[in-house]
Tab-separated table of C-alpha atoms in Angstrom:
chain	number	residue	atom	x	y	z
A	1	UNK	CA	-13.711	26.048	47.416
A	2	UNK	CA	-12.714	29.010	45.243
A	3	UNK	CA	-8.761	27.927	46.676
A	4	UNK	CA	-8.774	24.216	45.986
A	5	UNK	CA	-10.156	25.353	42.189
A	6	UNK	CA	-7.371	27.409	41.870
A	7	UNK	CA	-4.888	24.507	43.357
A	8	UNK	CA	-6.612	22.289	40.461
A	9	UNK	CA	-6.281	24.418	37.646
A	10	UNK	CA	-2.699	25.214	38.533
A	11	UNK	CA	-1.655	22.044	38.952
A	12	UNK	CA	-3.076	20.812	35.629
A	13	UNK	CA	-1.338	23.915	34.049
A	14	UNK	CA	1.470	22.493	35.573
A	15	UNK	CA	1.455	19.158	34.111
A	16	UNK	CA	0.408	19.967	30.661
A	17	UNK	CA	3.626	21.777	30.523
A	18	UNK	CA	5.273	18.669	30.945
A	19	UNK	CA	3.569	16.928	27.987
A	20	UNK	CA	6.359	16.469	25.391
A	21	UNK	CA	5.370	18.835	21.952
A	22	UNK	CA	5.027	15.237	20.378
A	23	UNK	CA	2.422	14.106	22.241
A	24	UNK	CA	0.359	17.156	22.232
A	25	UNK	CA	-1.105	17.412	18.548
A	26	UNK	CA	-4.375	17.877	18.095
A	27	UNK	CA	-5.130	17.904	14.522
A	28	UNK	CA	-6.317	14.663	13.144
A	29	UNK	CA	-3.943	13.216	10.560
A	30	UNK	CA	-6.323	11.768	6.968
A	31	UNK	CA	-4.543	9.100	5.365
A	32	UNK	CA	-6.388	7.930	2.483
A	33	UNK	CA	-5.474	4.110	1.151
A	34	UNK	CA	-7.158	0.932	-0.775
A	35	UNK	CA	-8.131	-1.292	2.126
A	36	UNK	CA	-8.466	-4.350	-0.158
A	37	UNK	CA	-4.618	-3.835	-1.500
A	38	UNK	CA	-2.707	-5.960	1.708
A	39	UNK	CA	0.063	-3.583	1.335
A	40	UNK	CA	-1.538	-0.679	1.527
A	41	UNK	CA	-3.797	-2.262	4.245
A	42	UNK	CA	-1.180	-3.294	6.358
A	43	UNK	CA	0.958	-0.280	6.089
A	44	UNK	CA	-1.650	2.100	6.697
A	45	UNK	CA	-2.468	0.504	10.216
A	46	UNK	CA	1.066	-0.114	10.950
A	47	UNK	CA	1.845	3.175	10.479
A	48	UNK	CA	-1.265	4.600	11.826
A	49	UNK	CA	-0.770	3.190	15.244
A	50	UNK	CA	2.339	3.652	15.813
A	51	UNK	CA	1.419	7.400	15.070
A	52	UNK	CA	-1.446	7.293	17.488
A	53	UNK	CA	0.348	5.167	20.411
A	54	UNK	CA	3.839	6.546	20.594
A	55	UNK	CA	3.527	9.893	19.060
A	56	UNK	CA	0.261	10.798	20.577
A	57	UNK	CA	-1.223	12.123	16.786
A	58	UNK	CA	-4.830	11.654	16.434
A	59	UNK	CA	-5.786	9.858	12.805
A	60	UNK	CA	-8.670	9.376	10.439
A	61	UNK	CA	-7.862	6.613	8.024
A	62	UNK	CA	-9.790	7.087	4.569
A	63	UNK	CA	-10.460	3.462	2.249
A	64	UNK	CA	-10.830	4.685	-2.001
A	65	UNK	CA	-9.544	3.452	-5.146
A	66	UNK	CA	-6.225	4.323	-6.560
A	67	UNK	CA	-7.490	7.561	-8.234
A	68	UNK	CA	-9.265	9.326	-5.411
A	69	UNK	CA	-6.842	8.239	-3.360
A	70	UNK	CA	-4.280	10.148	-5.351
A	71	UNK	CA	-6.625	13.000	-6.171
A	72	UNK	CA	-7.102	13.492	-2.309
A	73	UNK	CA	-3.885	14.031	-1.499
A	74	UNK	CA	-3.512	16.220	-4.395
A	75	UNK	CA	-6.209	18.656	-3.221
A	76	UNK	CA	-5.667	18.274	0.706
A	77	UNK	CA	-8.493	16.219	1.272
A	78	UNK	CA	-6.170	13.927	2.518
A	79	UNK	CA	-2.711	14.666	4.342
A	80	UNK	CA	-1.070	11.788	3.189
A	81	UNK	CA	-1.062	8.200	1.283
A	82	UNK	CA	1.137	5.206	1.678
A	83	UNK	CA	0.276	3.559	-1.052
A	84	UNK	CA	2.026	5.533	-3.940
A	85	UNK	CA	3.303	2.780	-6.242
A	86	UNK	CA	6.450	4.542	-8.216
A	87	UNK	CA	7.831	4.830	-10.734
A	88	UNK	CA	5.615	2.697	-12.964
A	89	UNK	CA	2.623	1.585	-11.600
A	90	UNK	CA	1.379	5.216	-10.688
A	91	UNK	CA	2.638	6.733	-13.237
A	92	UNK	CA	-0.576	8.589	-14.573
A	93	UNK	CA	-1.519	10.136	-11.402
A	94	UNK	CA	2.343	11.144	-10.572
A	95	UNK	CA	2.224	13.026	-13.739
A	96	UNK	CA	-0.839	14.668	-13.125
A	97	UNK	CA	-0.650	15.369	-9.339
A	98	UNK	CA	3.169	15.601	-9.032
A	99	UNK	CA	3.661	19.785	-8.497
A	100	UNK	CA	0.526	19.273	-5.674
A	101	UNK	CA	2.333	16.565	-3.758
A	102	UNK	CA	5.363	16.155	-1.655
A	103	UNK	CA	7.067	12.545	-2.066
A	104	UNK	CA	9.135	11.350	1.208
A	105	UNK	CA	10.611	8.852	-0.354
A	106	UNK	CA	10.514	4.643	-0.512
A	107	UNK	CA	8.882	2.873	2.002
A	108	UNK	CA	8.532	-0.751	0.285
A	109	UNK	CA	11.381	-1.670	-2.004
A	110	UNK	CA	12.289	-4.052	-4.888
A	111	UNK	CA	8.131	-4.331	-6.269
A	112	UNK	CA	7.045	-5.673	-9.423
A	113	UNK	CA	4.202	-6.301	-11.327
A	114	UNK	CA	2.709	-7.725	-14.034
A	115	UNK	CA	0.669	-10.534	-15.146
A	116	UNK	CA	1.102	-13.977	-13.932
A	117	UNK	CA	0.044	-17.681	-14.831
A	118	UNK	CA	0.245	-20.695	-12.649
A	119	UNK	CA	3.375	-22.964	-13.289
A	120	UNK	CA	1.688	-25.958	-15.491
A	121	UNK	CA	0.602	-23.500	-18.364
A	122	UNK	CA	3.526	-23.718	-20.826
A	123	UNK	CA	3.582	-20.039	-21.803
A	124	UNK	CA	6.234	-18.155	-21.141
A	125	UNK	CA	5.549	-14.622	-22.268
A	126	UNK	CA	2.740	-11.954	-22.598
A	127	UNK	CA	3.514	-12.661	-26.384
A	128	UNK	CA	2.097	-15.826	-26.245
A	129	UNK	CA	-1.499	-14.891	-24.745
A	130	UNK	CA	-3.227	-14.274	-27.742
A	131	UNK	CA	-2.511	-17.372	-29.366
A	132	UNK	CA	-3.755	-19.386	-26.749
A	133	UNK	CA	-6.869	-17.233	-25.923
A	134	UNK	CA	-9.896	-20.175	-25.761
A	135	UNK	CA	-7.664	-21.596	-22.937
A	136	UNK	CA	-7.800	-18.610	-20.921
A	137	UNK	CA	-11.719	-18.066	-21.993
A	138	UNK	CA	-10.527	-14.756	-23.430
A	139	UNK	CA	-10.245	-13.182	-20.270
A	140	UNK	CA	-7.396	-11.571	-17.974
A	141	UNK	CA	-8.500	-11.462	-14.641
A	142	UNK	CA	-7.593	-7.930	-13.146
A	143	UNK	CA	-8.674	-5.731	-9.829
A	144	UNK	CA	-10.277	-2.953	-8.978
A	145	UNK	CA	-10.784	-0.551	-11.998
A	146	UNK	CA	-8.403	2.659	-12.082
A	147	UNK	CA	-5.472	0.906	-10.502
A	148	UNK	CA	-2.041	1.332	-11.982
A	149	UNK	CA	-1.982	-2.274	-12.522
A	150	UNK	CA	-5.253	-2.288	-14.648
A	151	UNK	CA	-4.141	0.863	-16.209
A	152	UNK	CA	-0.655	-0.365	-17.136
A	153	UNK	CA	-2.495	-3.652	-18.606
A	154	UNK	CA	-4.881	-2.119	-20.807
A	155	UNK	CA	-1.267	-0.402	-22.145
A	156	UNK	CA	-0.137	-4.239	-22.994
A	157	UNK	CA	-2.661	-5.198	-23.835
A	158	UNK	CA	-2.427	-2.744	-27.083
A	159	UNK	CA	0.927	-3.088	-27.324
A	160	UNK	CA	1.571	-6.877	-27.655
A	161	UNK	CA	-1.701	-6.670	-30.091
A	162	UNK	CA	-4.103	-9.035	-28.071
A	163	UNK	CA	-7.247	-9.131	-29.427
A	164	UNK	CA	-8.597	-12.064	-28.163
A	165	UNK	CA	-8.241	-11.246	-24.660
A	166	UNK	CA	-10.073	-8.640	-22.814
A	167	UNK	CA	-9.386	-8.067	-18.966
A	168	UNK	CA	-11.918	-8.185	-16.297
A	169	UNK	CA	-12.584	-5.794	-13.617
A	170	UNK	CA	-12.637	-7.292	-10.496
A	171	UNK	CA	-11.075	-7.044	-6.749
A	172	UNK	CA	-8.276	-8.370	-5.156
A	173	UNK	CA	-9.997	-10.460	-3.050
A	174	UNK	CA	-11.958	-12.005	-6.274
A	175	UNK	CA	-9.157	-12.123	-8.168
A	176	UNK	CA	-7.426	-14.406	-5.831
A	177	UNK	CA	-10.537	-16.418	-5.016
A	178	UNK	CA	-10.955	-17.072	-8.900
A	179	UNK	CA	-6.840	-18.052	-9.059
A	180	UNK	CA	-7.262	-20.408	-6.028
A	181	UNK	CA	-10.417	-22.132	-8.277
A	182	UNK	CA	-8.352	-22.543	-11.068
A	183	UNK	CA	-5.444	-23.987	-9.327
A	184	UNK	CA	-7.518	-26.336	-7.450
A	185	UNK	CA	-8.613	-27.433	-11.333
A	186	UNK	CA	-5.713	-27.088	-13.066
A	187	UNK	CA	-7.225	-24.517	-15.376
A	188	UNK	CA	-5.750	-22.019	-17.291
A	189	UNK	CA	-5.457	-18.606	-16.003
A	190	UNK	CA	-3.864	-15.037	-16.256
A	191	UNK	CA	-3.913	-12.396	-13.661
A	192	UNK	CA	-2.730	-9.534	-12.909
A	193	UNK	CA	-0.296	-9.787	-10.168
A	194	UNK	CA	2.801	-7.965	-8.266
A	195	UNK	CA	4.793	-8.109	-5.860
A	196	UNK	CA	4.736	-8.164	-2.434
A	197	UNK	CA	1.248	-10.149	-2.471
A	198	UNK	CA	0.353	-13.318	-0.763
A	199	UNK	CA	-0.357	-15.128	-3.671
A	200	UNK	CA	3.024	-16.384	-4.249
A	201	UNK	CA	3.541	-17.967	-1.338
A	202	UNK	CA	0.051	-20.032	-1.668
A	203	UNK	CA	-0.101	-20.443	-5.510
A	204	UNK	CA	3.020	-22.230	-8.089
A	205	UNK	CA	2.865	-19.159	-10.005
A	206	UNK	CA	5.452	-17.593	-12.596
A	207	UNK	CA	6.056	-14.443	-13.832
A	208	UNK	CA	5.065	-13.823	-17.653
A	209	UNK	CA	7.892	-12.173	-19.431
A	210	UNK	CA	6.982	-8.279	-20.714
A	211	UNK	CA	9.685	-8.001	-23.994
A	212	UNK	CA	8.153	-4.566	-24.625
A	213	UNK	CA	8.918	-3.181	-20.972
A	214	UNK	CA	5.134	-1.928	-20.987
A	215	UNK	CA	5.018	-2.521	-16.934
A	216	UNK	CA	8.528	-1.302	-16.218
A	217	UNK	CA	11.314	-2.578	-14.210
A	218	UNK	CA	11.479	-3.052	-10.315
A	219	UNK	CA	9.921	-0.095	-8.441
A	220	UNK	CA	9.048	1.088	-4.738
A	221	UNK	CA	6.056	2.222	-2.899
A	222	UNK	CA	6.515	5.399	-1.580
A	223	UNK	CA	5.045	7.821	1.409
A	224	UNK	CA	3.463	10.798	-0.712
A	225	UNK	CA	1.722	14.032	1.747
A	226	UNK	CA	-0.127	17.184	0.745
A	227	UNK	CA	2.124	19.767	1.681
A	228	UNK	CA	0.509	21.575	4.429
A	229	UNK	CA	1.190	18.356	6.197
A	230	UNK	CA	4.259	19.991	7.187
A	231	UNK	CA	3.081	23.022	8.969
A	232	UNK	CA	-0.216	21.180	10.268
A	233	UNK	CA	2.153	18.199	11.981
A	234	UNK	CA	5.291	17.852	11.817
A	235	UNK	CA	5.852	15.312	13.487
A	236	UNK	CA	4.312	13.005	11.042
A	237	UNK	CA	5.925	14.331	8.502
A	238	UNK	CA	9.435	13.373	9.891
A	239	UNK	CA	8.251	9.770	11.182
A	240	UNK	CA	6.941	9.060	7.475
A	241	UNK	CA	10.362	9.850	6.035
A	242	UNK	CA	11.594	7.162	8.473
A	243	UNK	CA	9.130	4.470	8.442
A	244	UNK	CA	9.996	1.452	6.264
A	245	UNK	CA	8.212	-2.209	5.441
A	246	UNK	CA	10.886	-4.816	3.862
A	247	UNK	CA	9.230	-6.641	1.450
A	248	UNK	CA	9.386	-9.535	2.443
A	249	UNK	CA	8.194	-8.648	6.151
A	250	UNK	CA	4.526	-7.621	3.854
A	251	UNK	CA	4.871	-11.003	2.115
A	252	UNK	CA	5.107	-12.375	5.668
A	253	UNK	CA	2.014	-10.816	6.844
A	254	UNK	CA	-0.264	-10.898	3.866
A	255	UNK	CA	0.151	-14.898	4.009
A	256	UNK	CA	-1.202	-14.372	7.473
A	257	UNK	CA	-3.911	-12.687	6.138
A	258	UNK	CA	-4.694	-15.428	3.693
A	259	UNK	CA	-4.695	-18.236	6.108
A	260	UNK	CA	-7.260	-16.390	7.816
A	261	UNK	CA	-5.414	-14.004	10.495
A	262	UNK	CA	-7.186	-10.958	11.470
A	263	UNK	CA	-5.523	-7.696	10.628
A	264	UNK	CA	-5.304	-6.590	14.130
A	265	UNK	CA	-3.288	-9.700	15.113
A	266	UNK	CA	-0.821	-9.513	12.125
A	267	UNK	CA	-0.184	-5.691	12.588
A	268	UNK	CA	0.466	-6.042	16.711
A	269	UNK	CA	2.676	-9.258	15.788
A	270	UNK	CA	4.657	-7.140	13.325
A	271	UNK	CA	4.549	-4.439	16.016
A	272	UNK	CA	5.844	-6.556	18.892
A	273	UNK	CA	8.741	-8.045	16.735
A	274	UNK	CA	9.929	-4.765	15.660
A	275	UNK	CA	9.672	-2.684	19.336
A	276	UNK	CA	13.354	-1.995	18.833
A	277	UNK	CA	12.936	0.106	15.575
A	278	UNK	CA	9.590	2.068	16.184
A	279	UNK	CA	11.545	2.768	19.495
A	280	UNK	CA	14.365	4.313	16.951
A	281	UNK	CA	12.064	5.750	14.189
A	282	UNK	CA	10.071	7.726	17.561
A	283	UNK	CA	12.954	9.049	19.023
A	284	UNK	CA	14.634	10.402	15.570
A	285	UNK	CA	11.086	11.931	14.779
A	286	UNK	CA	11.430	13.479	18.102
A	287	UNK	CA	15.117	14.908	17.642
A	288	UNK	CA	14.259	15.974	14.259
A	289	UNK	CA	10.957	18.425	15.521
A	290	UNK	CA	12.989	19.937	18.267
C-alpha cells in the first residue's frame, strides 16, 4: 500500500512538472467593468475567457459604475479594467488615478462620443438645443450617473449656455429603449451617444456637431492594471498588452446583442472566428513570460 502511495505521489510530481508556467497560476485575476456598457461587456468576457481557457488564469469579473470602477483599480481592489475610455471621456478619473495605474495601451480604436438626434430633426449642432427645447421636453436623455459621457455633458451643457435643457440620469439599456420609442413616433430626441454602440446600426441617427470641442476628438479605450498585476501574473499582464477589439468587430456584436443574442453566443462566435489570433496573442504571451 505504502509503495503504490509512493508510485502515486511521484508520478503526479512528475506530471505537474510538465504543466507549462502559463497554465499553472493560481491567483484569481479581478477585473472590474460596467456590465450594461456592450463594450465593456463584451470585452471583459472576451478577454476573460480566453484568459481562463488558453492561459489557464483563474478570474473574478467585478460589474460597477465608471467611478468605482476606476477607483478599484486605483487602490488594488481590482487588478485591472478594460473599459478605460481615453483621452477624453475619462478624463477626470485619469487625472486623479493616473500615478496609481499602469496603462497598456489601446485596445478599441477610432471612438467618439457625444450627443446624438435621430435624422428627421433639422438641428445640426449642440448650439441649436436650447432654442428648440419644448421639442425635446427639456430633457437630454443620458446613462448611468458618473460616466465620462454624463460628466463630459454636464461640461456642454455649461458651455454652449443651455438652460432649457437638463439631462436625465438613466441606463444604457433605458436610454436606448426611450430612443427606439421616439423613433417609432417620430419624436424629438437627444441622447447621449458614442461610438462603437449598437444604436447606429438600428436607429437613422446623426451626430450633433460640438463647435466648442467640449467632448474632444476621436479617442481609444484602453487596458488600464494596478501595478502589482505584474508581479502577481504576468502572464496577464503581457496578453492585455496584446489583446485588441476593432471597432467595428464591437459594432458587430452589440447589434447581436440588440436583436436579442445572448452574450455567451456572441462572445464564442467572436471567439470561433478569430481562433487564428488568440492562437497568436497566447503564444506571444507565452514567449514574452519565459
Amino acid at each position: 500500500m505504502k509503495r503504490r502511495h509512493f508510485l502515486f505521489l511521484s508520478s503526479a510530481a512528475a506530471l505537474s512538472s510538465f504543466v507549462p508556467r502559463a497554465f499553472a497560476q493560481s491567483a484569481t485575476v479581478r477585473i472590474t467593468y460596467v456590465k450594461s456598457w456592450p463594450d465593456s461587456n463584451l470585452n471583459t468576457n472576451i478577454a476573460a475567457q480566453i484568459l481562463r481557457e488558453h492561459l489557464g488564469q483563474s478570474v473574478e469579473l467585478i460589474n460597477t459604475d465608471a467611478g468605482p470602477m476606476w477607483a478599484a483599480v486605483a487602490t488594488g481592489r481590482a487588478d485591472a479594467t478594460l473599459t478605460a475610455w481615453l483621452p477624453n471621456t475619462h478624463q477626470v478619473y485619469w487625472e486623479r488615478y493616473k500615478d496609481q495605474v499602469i496603462n497598456l495601451g489601446p485596445i478599441t480604436e477610432g471612438t467618439w462620443l457625444g450627443l446624438a438626434v435621430p435624422d428627421y430633426v433639422p438641428i445640426d449642432s449642440i448650439e441649436d438645443l436650447d432654442a428648440h427645447a419644448d421639442r425635446f421636453g427639456r430633457r437630454i436623455v443620458g446613462i448611468e450617473a458618473g460616466a465620462g459621457i454624463m460628466i463630459n455633458t454636464q461640461r456642454a451643457i455649461e458651455a454652449y449656455g443651455i438652460k432649457n435643457l437638463r439631462l436625465i440620469n438613466s441606463s444604457t439599456p433605458a436610454m436606448q429603449a426611450e430612443l427606439a420609442r421616439a423613433v417609432a413616433r417620430k419624436q424629438w430626441i437627444v441622447v447621449t451617444a458614442w461610438t462603437p454602440l449598437g444604436i447606429w446600426a438600428r436607429f437613422p441617427l446623426k451626430q450633433l456637431a460640438d463647435p466648442k470641442n467640449i467632448y474632444g476628438e476621436q479617442g481609444h479605450i484602453d487596458a488600464v492594471i494596478h501595478p502589482s498585476l505584474q508581479e502577481r501574473s504576468p502572464e496577464t499582464v503581457e496578453f492585455l498588452r496584446r489583446y485588441k477589439m476593432p471597432l467595428e468587430e464591437l459594432q458587430r456584436m452589440m447589434l447581436a446583442l440588440d436583436e436579442g443574442q445572448a452574450l455567451e453566443m456572441v462572445t464564442q462566435e467572436w471567439l470561433d472566428r478569430n481562433r487564428a489570433t488568440v492562437e497568436q496573442w497566447v503564444v506571444e504571451t507565452k514567449a514574452a513570460v519565459g
